[in-house]
């Protein structure tokens, strides 16, 4: 007769075993929870995109200035929230330049935008790949193509490319397994030139000068240069990871890099 095998307590307490029990009970709670979270997330993001508009730059500047010593902290907090959502961060960066100047605006804006982007990354890690990719909508294919099995240079490339908002990169990086370190360092480095250019524009409006004007020009040169370098490095990495027979020099071809770009 076969031996009786007592169930291993560790196995019975494993996530897979618990999920199996729930499925046998007829209610896949994990799937229901993920789908409910997806619905709430999508509704909130759509509502924010359609209904929430940042005040004008003059209104923002006046509001932060009225807070006195708390103004910089409030600016960082609001900037982080904006970077967490589909709302464009452009106005916040320009306002930072008008309020705090080129140097101060750069420091505060980078803290705010990095915190917001990192927050979106961890939200995506919690939601999971399937949920996030459905929530990304039209951005999903582009993000998946560039971030799948990607890393530091993949994040830099998307962060630097014109026309690609911050939020799909944040959520896609978390969902597609970019490491926290690669994401954070790539975000801080690749967001800096674009942020400086916008902050310099704000500073130039308040006090036109050679320094702020030069910062705009130099920062955009840096953006274009880094975009080219990070894109070439990303392509080289993707080529090295493909099977030898599929590499371009052996008759293969990489996927069309322009597909899905926005």
Short mmCIF file of C-alpha atoms in Angstrom, two decimals:
data_model
loop_
_atom_site.label_atom_id
_atom_site.label_comp_id
_atom_site.label_asym_id
_atom_site.label_seq_id
_atom_site.Cartn_x
_atom_site.Cartn_y
_atom_site.Cartn_z
CA UNK A 1 0.00 0.00 0.00
CA UNK A 2 1.27 3.50 -0.70
CA UNK A 3 2.58 5.41 2.25
CA UNK A 4 0.50 8.12 3.75
CA UNK A 5 2.17 11.45 3.11
CA UNK A 6 1.37 14.20 5.57
CA UNK A 7 1.12 17.63 3.95
CA UNK A 8 4.09 19.88 4.48
CA UNK A 9 2.97 22.91 6.56
CA UNK A 10 5.28 25.14 4.51
CA UNK A 11 3.69 23.95 1.26
CA UNK A 12 0.16 24.40 2.58
CA UNK A 13 0.98 27.98 3.59
CA UNK A 14 2.62 28.95 0.31
CA UNK A 15 1.00 31.62 -1.92
CA UNK A 16 0.38 29.05 -4.64
CA UNK A 17 -1.41 26.74 -2.20
CA UNK A 18 -3.52 29.58 -0.84
CA UNK A 19 -4.44 30.69 -4.36
CA UNK A 20 -5.37 27.09 -5.21
CA UNK A 21 -7.66 26.91 -2.21
CA UNK A 22 -9.36 30.14 -3.20
CA UNK A 23 -9.85 28.86 -6.76
CA UNK A 24 -11.36 25.62 -5.44
CA UNK A 25 -13.75 27.75 -3.46
CA UNK A 26 -14.93 29.32 -6.71
CA UNK A 27 -13.69 32.87 -6.04
CA UNK A 28 -10.32 33.89 -7.52
CA UNK A 29 -9.76 36.67 -5.00
CA UNK A 30 -6.34 37.64 -6.35
CA UNK A 31 -7.69 38.21 -9.86
CA UNK A 32 -10.73 40.07 -8.54
CA UNK A 33 -8.55 42.34 -6.42
CA UNK A 34 -6.17 43.13 -9.29
CA UNK A 35 -9.03 43.91 -11.67
CA UNK A 36 -10.77 46.09 -9.09
CA UNK A 37 -7.51 47.96 -8.50
CA UNK A 38 -7.08 48.38 -12.25
CA UNK A 39 -10.56 49.88 -12.60
CA UNK A 40 -9.97 52.32 -9.75
CA UNK A 41 -6.51 53.27 -11.05
CA UNK A 42 -7.73 53.87 -14.60
CA UNK A 43 -10.74 55.89 -13.44
CA UNK A 44 -8.58 58.07 -11.19
CA UNK A 45 -6.00 58.67 -13.93
CA UNK A 46 -8.66 59.46 -16.55
CA UNK A 47 -10.39 61.83 -14.14
CA UNK A 48 -7.11 63.58 -13.35
CA UNK A 49 -6.19 63.89 -17.03
CA UNK A 50 -9.61 65.27 -18.05
CA UNK A 51 -10.62 67.36 -15.06
CA UNK A 52 -7.55 68.50 -13.17
CA UNK A 53 -5.73 71.44 -14.66
CA UNK A 54 -2.87 73.18 -12.97
CA UNK A 55 -3.48 76.85 -12.23
CA UNK A 56 -1.72 79.36 -14.44
CA UNK A 57 1.98 79.98 -13.80
CA UNK A 58 1.13 83.34 -12.20
CA UNK A 59 -1.39 81.71 -9.84
CA UNK A 60 1.04 78.98 -8.88
CA UNK A 61 3.83 81.43 -8.31
CA UNK A 62 1.63 83.63 -6.14
CA UNK A 63 0.35 80.65 -4.15
CA UNK A 64 3.79 79.28 -3.34
CA UNK A 65 5.17 82.75 -2.59
CA UNK A 66 2.35 83.39 -0.11
CA UNK A 67 3.47 80.35 1.91
CA UNK A 68 6.73 82.05 2.83
CA UNK A 69 9.28 79.63 4.28
CA UNK A 70 6.94 76.70 3.58
CA UNK A 71 6.84 77.57 -0.12
CA UNK A 72 9.80 75.39 -1.22
CA UNK A 73 8.47 72.36 0.69
CA UNK A 74 4.98 72.84 -0.76
CA UNK A 75 6.47 73.19 -4.24
CA UNK A 76 8.34 69.88 -3.92
CA UNK A 77 5.21 68.12 -2.62
CA UNK A 78 2.97 69.42 -5.39
CA UNK A 79 5.61 68.64 -8.01
CA UNK A 80 5.87 65.04 -6.74
CA UNK A 81 2.09 64.59 -6.96
CA UNK A 82 2.01 66.01 -10.50
CA UNK A 83 4.85 63.71 -11.60
CA UNK A 84 2.89 60.76 -10.19
CA UNK A 85 -0.04 61.46 -12.53
CA UNK A 86 -0.52 62.01 -16.29
CA UNK A 87 -0.55 65.78 -15.73
CA UNK A 88 2.41 67.35 -17.62
CA UNK A 89 5.21 68.64 -15.39
CA UNK A 90 6.23 71.48 -17.72
CA UNK A 91 4.40 74.25 -15.88
CA UNK A 92 5.81 73.18 -12.52
CA UNK A 93 9.39 73.34 -13.80
CA UNK A 94 8.88 76.79 -15.34
CA UNK A 95 7.27 78.06 -12.12
CA UNK A 96 10.23 76.70 -10.17
CA UNK A 97 12.53 78.85 -12.28
CA UNK A 98 10.44 81.98 -11.77
CA UNK A 99 10.22 81.48 -8.01
CA UNK A 100 13.57 80.08 -6.98
CA UNK A 101 15.92 80.99 -9.80
CA UNK A 102 18.04 78.66 -11.90
CA UNK A 103 20.01 76.98 -9.11
CA UNK A 104 17.28 76.76 -6.47
CA UNK A 105 14.61 75.83 -8.98
CA UNK A 106 16.77 73.03 -10.35
CA UNK A 107 17.37 71.50 -6.92
CA UNK A 108 13.73 71.67 -5.82
CA UNK A 109 12.32 70.54 -9.16
CA UNK A 110 14.65 67.55 -9.35
CA UNK A 111 13.69 66.47 -5.84
CA UNK A 112 9.99 66.76 -6.66
CA UNK A 113 10.09 65.07 -10.07
CA UNK A 114 12.33 62.24 -8.85
CA UNK A 115 10.09 61.53 -5.85
CA UNK A 116 6.99 61.52 -8.05
CA UNK A 117 8.53 59.25 -10.67
CA UNK A 118 9.80 56.85 -8.02
CA UNK A 119 6.36 56.80 -6.43
CA UNK A 120 4.81 55.79 -9.75
CA UNK A 121 7.43 53.06 -10.11
CA UNK A 122 6.49 51.51 -6.76
CA UNK A 123 2.77 51.80 -7.44
CA UNK A 124 3.36 49.76 -10.61
CA UNK A 125 5.41 47.20 -8.70
CA UNK A 126 2.46 46.72 -6.39
CA UNK A 127 -0.15 46.49 -9.15
CA UNK A 128 1.75 43.96 -11.27
CA UNK A 129 2.59 43.71 -14.95
CA UNK A 130 -0.78 42.72 -16.43
CA UNK A 131 -2.69 45.41 -14.57
CA UNK A 132 -0.23 48.18 -15.45
CA UNK A 133 0.11 47.25 -19.11
CA UNK A 134 -3.68 47.41 -19.53
CA UNK A 135 -3.73 50.77 -17.75
CA UNK A 136 -1.04 52.22 -20.06
CA UNK A 137 -3.40 51.94 -23.03
CA UNK A 138 -1.86 53.28 -26.24
CA UNK A 139 1.55 53.63 -24.57
CA UNK A 140 1.75 49.93 -23.65
CA UNK A 141 3.36 48.56 -26.83
CA UNK A 142 5.98 51.31 -27.01
CA UNK A 143 6.89 50.96 -23.33
CA UNK A 144 7.01 47.17 -23.49
CA UNK A 145 9.18 47.17 -26.63
CA UNK A 146 11.79 49.45 -25.11
CA UNK A 147 11.74 48.40 -21.45
CA UNK A 148 11.28 44.63 -21.78
CA UNK A 149 14.54 43.09 -20.48
CA UNK A 150 15.89 46.63 -20.36
CA UNK A 151 17.80 48.54 -17.76
CA UNK A 152 19.54 51.84 -17.18
CA UNK A 153 19.94 52.84 -20.85
CA UNK A 154 16.39 51.82 -21.73
CA UNK A 155 15.00 54.14 -19.06
CA UNK A 156 17.35 56.95 -20.12
CA UNK A 157 16.32 56.61 -23.76
CA UNK A 158 12.60 56.87 -23.04
CA UNK A 159 13.08 59.61 -20.47
CA UNK A 160 15.06 61.75 -22.92
CA UNK A 161 13.04 61.17 -26.09
CA UNK A 162 10.76 64.15 -26.94
CA UNK A 163 7.04 63.51 -26.90
CA UNK A 164 7.06 60.68 -24.34
CA UNK A 165 5.43 61.68 -21.02
CA UNK A 166 7.02 60.76 -17.73
CA UNK A 167 4.19 58.64 -16.35
CA UNK A 168 4.25 55.71 -18.85
CA UNK A 169 7.99 55.34 -18.23
CA UNK A 170 7.47 55.34 -14.47
CA UNK A 171 4.73 52.74 -14.43
CA UNK A 172 6.21 50.66 -17.25
CA UNK A 173 9.58 50.44 -15.49
CA UNK A 174 7.97 49.14 -12.32
CA UNK A 175 5.80 46.66 -14.17
CA UNK A 176 8.52 45.31 -16.46
CA UNK A 177 11.14 44.59 -13.83
CA UNK A 178 13.59 47.48 -14.17
CA UNK A 179 15.58 47.45 -10.94
CA UNK A 180 14.91 50.23 -8.46
CA UNK A 181 18.53 51.38 -8.60
CA UNK A 182 18.66 51.53 -12.42
CA UNK A 183 15.36 53.36 -12.55
CA UNK A 184 16.24 55.92 -9.89
CA UNK A 185 19.71 56.72 -11.24
CA UNK A 186 18.52 56.85 -14.86
CA UNK A 187 15.61 59.11 -13.92
CA UNK A 188 17.78 61.53 -11.95
CA UNK A 189 20.42 61.79 -14.68
CA UNK A 190 18.20 61.85 -17.75
CA UNK A 191 15.55 64.20 -16.34
CA UNK A 192 18.11 66.81 -15.29
CA UNK A 193 18.89 68.43 -18.70
CA UNK A 194 15.22 68.80 -19.64
CA UNK A 195 14.34 70.15 -16.22
CA UNK A 196 17.17 72.67 -16.38
CA UNK A 197 15.99 73.91 -19.77
CA UNK A 198 12.45 74.54 -18.46
CA UNK A 199 13.65 76.07 -15.21
CA UNK A 200 16.02 78.33 -17.14
CA UNK A 201 13.09 79.54 -19.25
CA UNK A 202 11.22 80.53 -16.08
CA UNK A 203 14.29 82.25 -14.64
CA UNK A 204 14.84 84.09 -17.93
CA UNK A 205 11.28 85.47 -17.89
CA UNK A 206 11.81 86.95 -14.44
CA UNK A 207 15.34 88.21 -14.97
CA UNK A 208 16.62 87.97 -18.55
CA UNK A 209 20.33 87.36 -18.63
CA UNK A 210 23.15 85.57 -20.34
CA UNK A 211 23.33 82.81 -17.72
CA UNK A 212 19.72 81.68 -17.99
CA UNK A 213 19.68 82.05 -21.77
CA UNK A 214 22.85 80.01 -22.10
CA UNK A 215 21.42 77.37 -19.76
CA UNK A 216 18.46 76.86 -22.10
CA UNK A 217 20.67 76.36 -25.14
CA UNK A 218 23.26 74.17 -23.40
CA UNK A 219 20.67 71.99 -21.71
CA UNK A 220 18.93 71.21 -25.00
CA UNK A 221 22.24 70.37 -26.63
CA UNK A 222 22.89 68.00 -23.73
CA UNK A 223 19.39 66.48 -24.12
CA UNK A 224 19.95 65.77 -27.82
CA UNK A 225 23.44 64.39 -27.24
CA UNK A 226 22.40 62.13 -24.37
CA UNK A 227 19.36 60.92 -26.30
CA UNK A 228 21.57 59.82 -29.18
CA UNK A 229 24.17 58.18 -26.93
CA UNK A 230 21.67 56.34 -24.72
CA UNK A 231 19.68 55.18 -27.75
CA UNK A 232 22.79 53.80 -29.44
CA UNK A 233 23.85 52.04 -26.22
CA UNK A 234 20.36 50.60 -25.79
CA UNK A 235 20.35 49.30 -29.38
CA UNK A 236 23.79 47.76 -28.88
CA UNK A 237 22.59 46.04 -25.71
CA UNK A 238 19.49 44.69 -27.46
CA UNK A 239 21.60 43.41 -30.35
CA UNK A 240 24.02 41.63 -28.00
CA UNK A 241 21.11 39.88 -26.26
CA UNK A 242 19.58 38.51 -29.47
CA UNK A 243 20.50 35.05 -30.79
CA UNK A 244 23.51 35.25 -33.11
CA UNK A 245 21.56 34.25 -36.21
CA UNK A 246 19.07 37.07 -35.63
CA UNK A 247 21.63 39.86 -35.31
CA UNK A 248 21.74 42.47 -38.07
CA UNK A 249 25.24 41.50 -39.20
CA UNK A 250 23.99 37.94 -39.74
CA UNK A 251 20.90 38.88 -41.72
CA UNK A 252 18.55 39.47 -38.81
CA UNK A 253 17.00 42.77 -37.88
CA UNK A 254 15.95 44.55 -34.76
CA UNK A 255 12.31 45.52 -34.32
CA UNK A 256 11.42 48.86 -35.84
CA UNK A 257 12.52 51.32 -33.17
CA UNK A 258 10.03 53.91 -34.34
CA UNK A 259 7.02 51.72 -33.72
CA UNK A 260 4.79 52.98 -31.01
CA UNK A 261 6.74 56.15 -30.29
CA UNK A 262 4.71 59.13 -29.26
#
